[in-house]
PDB file of C-alpha atoms in Angstrom:
ATOM      1  CA  UNK A  47     101.871 104.813 105.518  1.00 37.00           C
ATOM      2  CA  UNK A  48      98.943 105.795 106.317  1.00 40.00           C
ATOM      3  CA  UNK A  49      96.109 106.085 103.288  1.00 43.00           C
ATOM      4  CA  UNK A  50      93.907 108.521 101.987  1.00 42.00           C
ATOM      5  CA  UNK A  51      91.248 106.030 101.266  1.00 43.00           C
ATOM      6  CA  UNK A  52      90.125 105.927 105.083  1.00 44.00           C
ATOM      7  CA  UNK A  53      89.466 110.149 104.690  1.00 43.00           C
ATOM      8  CA  UNK A  54      88.163 110.161 100.767  1.00 52.00           C
ATOM      9  CA  UNK A  55      85.654 107.621 100.593  1.00 50.00           C
ATOM     10  CA  UNK A  56      83.544 108.811 103.585  1.00 49.00           C
ATOM     11  CA  UNK A  57      84.162 112.358 102.643  1.00 49.00           C
ATOM     12  CA  UNK A  58      82.986 111.555  99.411  1.00 52.00           C
ATOM     13  CA  UNK A  59      79.670 110.130 100.480  1.00 48.00           C
ATOM     14  CA  UNK A  60      78.885 112.356 103.041  1.00 49.00           C
ATOM     15  CA  UNK A  61      78.961 115.737 101.025  1.00 47.00           C
ATOM     16  CA  UNK A  62      75.387 115.908 100.667  1.00 44.00           C
ATOM     17  CA  UNK A  63      74.557 115.804 104.270  1.00 43.00           C
ATOM     18  CA  UNK A  64      73.000 118.787 104.069  1.00 42.00           C
ATOM     19  CA  UNK A  65      69.776 117.548 103.209  1.00 44.00           C
ATOM     20  CA  UNK A  66      67.052 116.497 105.643  1.00 49.00           C
ATOM     21  CA  UNK A  67      67.656 112.697 104.307  1.00 66.00           C
ATOM     22  CA  UNK A  68      70.703 110.686 103.772  1.00 77.00           C
ATOM     23  CA  UNK A  69      71.738 111.543 100.266  1.00 78.00           C
ATOM     24  CA  UNK A  70      73.572 108.789 100.176  1.00 82.00           C
ATOM     25  CA  UNK A  71      70.514 106.639 100.462  1.00 87.00           C
ATOM     26  CA  UNK A  72      69.127 108.918  97.675  1.00 86.00           C
ATOM     27  CA  UNK A  73      71.769 107.757  95.474  1.00 87.00           C
ATOM     28  CA  UNK A  74      71.149 104.110  95.585  1.00 93.00           C
ATOM     29  CA  UNK A  75      67.258 104.289  96.093  1.00 91.00           C
ATOM     30  CA  UNK A  76      66.499 104.322  92.420  1.00 91.00           C
ATOM     31  CA  UNK A  77      68.627 101.289  91.843  1.00 94.00           C
ATOM     32  CA  UNK A  78      67.400  97.652  92.525  1.00 96.00           C
ATOM     33  CA  UNK A  79      69.855  94.763  94.087  1.00 96.00           C
ATOM     34  CA  UNK A  80      72.860  93.568  91.608  1.00 96.00           C
ATOM     35  CA  UNK A  81      73.241  97.479  90.451  1.00 97.00           C
ATOM     36  CA  UNK A  82      77.072  98.259  90.434  1.00 97.00           C
ATOM     37  CA  UNK A  83      79.738 101.062  89.697  1.00 97.00           C
ATOM     38  CA  UNK A  84      83.417 100.697  89.796  1.00 97.00           C
ATOM     39  CA  UNK A  85      85.120 103.808  90.315  1.00 96.00           C
ATOM     40  CA  UNK A  86      89.363 104.199  89.648  1.00 96.00           C
ATOM     41  CA  UNK A  87      90.856 106.672  92.180  1.00 94.00           C
ATOM     42  CA  UNK A  88      94.288 108.161  91.406  1.00 93.00           C
ATOM     43  CA  UNK A  89      96.299 110.320  93.486  1.00 90.00           C
ATOM     44  CA  UNK A  90      99.465 111.137  94.829  1.00 85.00           C
ATOM     45  CA  UNK A  91     100.289 111.693  99.032  1.00 77.00           C
ATOM     46  CA  UNK A  92     103.625 112.309 100.003  1.00 76.00           C
ATOM     47  CA  UNK A  93     105.187 111.199  96.854  1.00 81.00           C
ATOM     48  CA  UNK A  94     103.645 108.168  96.834  1.00 84.00           C
ATOM     49  CA  UNK A  95     101.351 107.231  93.906  1.00 90.00           C
ATOM     50  CA  UNK A  96      97.922 105.658  95.055  1.00 88.00           C
ATOM     51  CA  UNK A  97      95.664 103.833  92.545  1.00 93.00           C
ATOM     52  CA  UNK A  98      91.924 102.705  94.125  1.00 93.00           C
ATOM     53  CA  UNK A  99      89.828 100.425  92.278  1.00 95.00           C
ATOM     54  CA  UNK A 100      86.673  99.994  94.382  1.00 95.00           C
ATOM     55  CA  UNK A 101      83.498  98.207  93.111  1.00 96.00           C
ATOM     56  CA  UNK A 102      80.134  99.144  95.220  1.00 96.00           C
ATOM     57  CA  UNK A 103      77.584  96.731  94.513  1.00 97.00           C
ATOM     58  CA  UNK A 104      74.105  97.207  95.893  1.00 97.00           C
ATOM     59  CA  UNK A 105      72.830  94.106  97.686  1.00 97.00           C
ATOM     60  CA  UNK A 106      69.638  94.884  99.029  1.00 96.00           C
ATOM     61  CA  UNK A 107      67.745  98.051  98.890  1.00 95.00           C
ATOM     62  CA  UNK A 108      64.417  99.001 101.110  1.00 94.00           C
ATOM     63  CA  UNK A 109      62.103 102.050 101.952  1.00 92.00           C
ATOM     64  CA  UNK A 110      64.426 102.352 105.425  1.00 92.00           C
ATOM     65  CA  UNK A 111      67.939 101.423 104.031  1.00 93.00           C
ATOM     66  CA  UNK A 112      70.655 100.190 101.064  1.00 93.00           C
ATOM     67  CA  UNK A 113      73.068  97.731 101.886  1.00 95.00           C
ATOM     68  CA  UNK A 114      76.447  98.241  99.572  1.00 96.00           C
ATOM     69  CA  UNK A 115      79.200  96.029  99.361  1.00 96.00           C
ATOM     70  CA  UNK A 116      82.596  97.503  98.606  1.00 95.00           C
ATOM     71  CA  UNK A 117      85.511  95.684  97.013  1.00 96.00           C
ATOM     72  CA  UNK A 118      88.678  97.786  96.904  1.00 94.00           C
ATOM     73  CA  UNK A 119      91.888  97.147  95.358  1.00 95.00           C
ATOM     74  CA  UNK A 120      94.704  99.358  96.289  1.00 92.00           C
ATOM     75  CA  UNK A 121      98.517  99.795  94.668  1.00 91.00           C
ATOM     76  CA  UNK A 122     101.019 102.151  96.298  1.00 90.00           C
ATOM     77  CA  UNK A 123     104.193 103.018  94.315  1.00 87.00           C
ATOM     78  CA  UNK A 124     103.390  99.898  91.522  1.00 88.00           C
ATOM     79  CA  UNK A 125     102.658  97.374  94.354  1.00 90.00           C
ATOM     80  CA  UNK A 126      99.058  95.875  94.997  1.00 92.00           C
ATOM     81  CA  UNK A 127      97.758  95.203  98.205  1.00 91.00           C
ATOM     82  CA  UNK A 128      95.417  92.723  99.311  1.00 93.00           C
ATOM     83  CA  UNK A 129      91.727  93.376  98.492  1.00 93.00           C
ATOM     84  CA  UNK A 130      89.525  94.288 101.167  1.00 94.00           C
ATOM     85  CA  UNK A 131      85.918  93.700 101.250  1.00 95.00           C
ATOM     86  CA  UNK A 132      83.266  95.788 103.512  1.00 95.00           C
ATOM     87  CA  UNK A 133      79.529  95.920 103.944  1.00 95.00           C
ATOM     88  CA  UNK A 134      77.658  99.487 104.669  1.00 91.00           C
ATOM     89  CA  UNK A 135      74.229  99.687 105.578  1.00 91.00           C
ATOM     90  CA  UNK A 136      72.890 103.258 104.584  1.00 87.00           C
ATOM     91  CA  UNK A 137      69.953 104.383 106.327  1.00 87.00           C
ATOM     92  CA  UNK A 138      68.050 106.629 104.958  1.00 84.00           C
ATOM     93  CA  UNK A 139      67.251 109.127 107.686  1.00 79.00           C
ATOM     94  CA  UNK A 140      71.010 109.173 108.955  1.00 65.00           C
ATOM     95  CA  UNK A 141      73.316 110.883 107.776  1.00 58.00           C
ATOM     96  CA  UNK A 142      76.929 111.261 108.530  1.00 57.00           C
ATOM     97  CA  UNK A 143      78.964 114.650 108.995  1.00 57.00           C
ATOM     98  CA  UNK A 144      78.483 116.674 106.202  1.00 61.00           C
ATOM     99  CA  UNK A 145      80.679 119.040 104.106  1.00 65.00           C
ATOM    100  CA  UNK A 146      79.245 122.596 103.141  1.00 77.00           C
ATOM    101  CA  UNK A 147      78.596 123.220  99.685  1.00 83.00           C
ATOM    102  CA  UNK A 148      79.978 126.038  98.588  1.00 90.00           C
ATOM    103  CA  UNK A 149      79.265 126.170  94.714  1.00 94.00           C
ATOM    104  CA  UNK A 150      77.154 123.943  92.581  1.00 93.00           C
ATOM    105  CA  UNK A 151      75.877 124.092  88.669  1.00 96.00           C
ATOM    106  CA  UNK A 152      75.050 121.664  85.795  1.00 97.00           C
ATOM    107  CA  UNK A 153      77.517 120.236  83.142  1.00 96.00           C
ATOM    108  CA  UNK A 154      77.888 117.728  80.522  1.00 97.00           C
ATOM    109  CA  UNK A 155      81.224 115.476  80.865  1.00 96.00           C
ATOM    110  CA  UNK A 156      82.167 112.367  79.263  1.00 96.00           C
ATOM    111  CA  UNK A 157      82.875 109.353  81.617  1.00 95.00           C
ATOM    112  CA  UNK A 158      84.164 105.953  80.367  1.00 95.00           C
ATOM    113  CA  UNK A 159      83.612 107.039  77.136  1.00 94.00           C
ATOM    114  CA  UNK A 160      79.901 108.279  77.358  1.00 95.00           C
ATOM    115  CA  UNK A 161      78.383 111.790  77.508  1.00 97.00           C
ATOM    116  CA  UNK A 162      76.751 112.583  81.007  1.00 96.00           C
ATOM    117  CA  UNK A 163      74.547 115.384  82.135  1.00 97.00           C
ATOM    118  CA  UNK A 164      75.621 116.184  85.277  1.00 96.00           C
ATOM    119  CA  UNK A 165      75.079 117.960  88.900  1.00 94.00           C
ATOM    120  CA  UNK A 166      78.623 119.087  89.937  1.00 95.00           C
ATOM    121  CA  UNK A 167      79.046 120.289  93.651  1.00 91.00           C
ATOM    122  CA  UNK A 168      81.796 121.994  95.366  1.00 93.00           C
ATOM    123  CA  UNK A 169      82.347 121.905  99.076  1.00 89.00           C
ATOM    124  CA  UNK A 170      84.893 122.114 101.829  1.00 84.00           C
ATOM    125  CA  UNK A 171      85.750 121.811 105.505  1.00 80.00           C
ATOM    126  CA  UNK A 172      89.046 122.155 107.419  1.00 79.00           C
ATOM    127  CA  UNK A 173      90.772 119.080 105.926  1.00 82.00           C
ATOM    128  CA  UNK A 174      89.441 118.562 102.487  1.00 85.00           C
ATOM    129  CA  UNK A 175      88.000 120.212  99.493  1.00 88.00           C
ATOM    130  CA  UNK A 176      85.929 118.203  97.205  1.00 89.00           C
ATOM    131  CA  UNK A 177      84.705 118.539  93.623  1.00 93.00           C
ATOM    132  CA  UNK A 178      82.079 115.795  92.261  1.00 92.00           C
ATOM    133  CA  UNK A 179      79.964 115.247  89.334  1.00 96.00           C
ATOM    134  CA  UNK A 180      76.913 113.785  90.298  1.00 93.00           C
ATOM    135  CA  UNK A 181      74.596 111.678  87.673  1.00 95.00           C
ATOM    136  CA  UNK A 182      71.476 109.493  88.648  1.00 92.00           C
ATOM    137  CA  UNK A 183      72.156 107.285  85.389  1.00 94.00           C
ATOM    138  CA  UNK A 184      75.237 105.672  87.702  1.00 96.00           C
ATOM    139  CA  UNK A 185      74.431 103.511  90.461  1.00 95.00           C
ATOM    140  CA  UNK A 186      75.852 105.535  93.822  1.00 93.00           C
ATOM    141  CA  UNK A 187      75.706 108.920  91.485  1.00 93.00           C
ATOM    142  CA  UNK A 188      79.459 109.667  91.427  1.00 93.00           C
ATOM    143  CA  UNK A 189      80.712 109.995  88.019  1.00 96.00           C
ATOM    144  CA  UNK A 190      83.617 112.034  88.520  1.00 96.00           C
ATOM    145  CA  UNK A 191      85.525 113.661  91.583  1.00 94.00           C
ATOM    146  CA  UNK A 192      88.722 115.744  92.544  1.00 93.00           C
ATOM    147  CA  UNK A 193      89.580 115.789  95.909  1.00 89.00           C
ATOM    148  CA  UNK A 194      92.331 117.423  98.057  1.00 87.00           C
ATOM    149  CA  UNK A 195      93.182 116.606 101.959  1.00 83.00           C
ATOM    150  CA  UNK A 196      95.333 119.256 102.745  1.00 77.00           C
ATOM    151  CA  UNK A 197      96.692 117.906 106.240  1.00 74.00           C
ATOM    152  CA  UNK A 198      97.870 114.412 104.513  1.00 72.00           C
ATOM    153  CA  UNK A 199      98.993 116.146 101.463  1.00 71.00           C
ATOM    154  CA  UNK A 200      96.571 114.035  99.216  1.00 81.00           C
ATOM    155  CA  UNK A 201      95.110 114.685  95.928  1.00 85.00           C
ATOM    156  CA  UNK A 202      92.833 112.079  94.532  1.00 90.00           C
ATOM    157  CA  UNK A 203      91.000 112.129  90.950  1.00 95.00           C
ATOM    158  CA  UNK A 204      87.830 109.749  90.824  1.00 95.00           C
ATOM    159  CA  UNK A 205      86.294 108.594  87.786  1.00 96.00           C
ATOM    160  CA  UNK A 206      83.493 105.952  87.281  1.00 97.00           C
ATOM    161  CA  UNK A 207      84.901 103.229  85.110  1.00 97.00           C
ATOM    162  CA  UNK A 208      82.010 101.021  84.363  1.00 97.00           C
ATOM    163  CA  UNK A 209      78.379 100.546  85.880  1.00 97.00           C
ATOM    164  CA  UNK A 210      75.083  98.511  85.432  1.00 96.00           C
ATOM    165  CA  UNK A 211      72.053  99.653  86.742  1.00 94.00           C
ATOM    166  CA  UNK A 212      69.202  97.328  87.619  1.00 93.00           C
TER     167      UNK A 212
END
């Protein structure tokens, strides 16, 4: 079974790619090494329930790049898969393929029991529809999200469950 993780995370991180600089780098640039966020993604693909818990830790930040370690635990229909660990270099001036932002606004939402002022963005490409709530108080800036991958029949809801900004 394929998992939408390979689709969800790149799409999530590329959404703001319309800026001159890499927005994903900007999401981490106000943080110091050791800052981290844990995101919980819950969804369904083809009738199969998925829970993905991903902890992103900033290992290094310079004027040119951010190095982020991602530890991901996936549970498929109640069965836990082995944890995966990856490191990603996020370059300040290199963006991924962006998804066009169609709407945006500001909203206060509750995340992990805290009220946060967020900027939300909504966009789509041929296969993915996204809505993200962005908050600079959270390392990596993603407070909440809703993703639909039409070709895969997958829907995901994302929530930041814990974070520490250094």
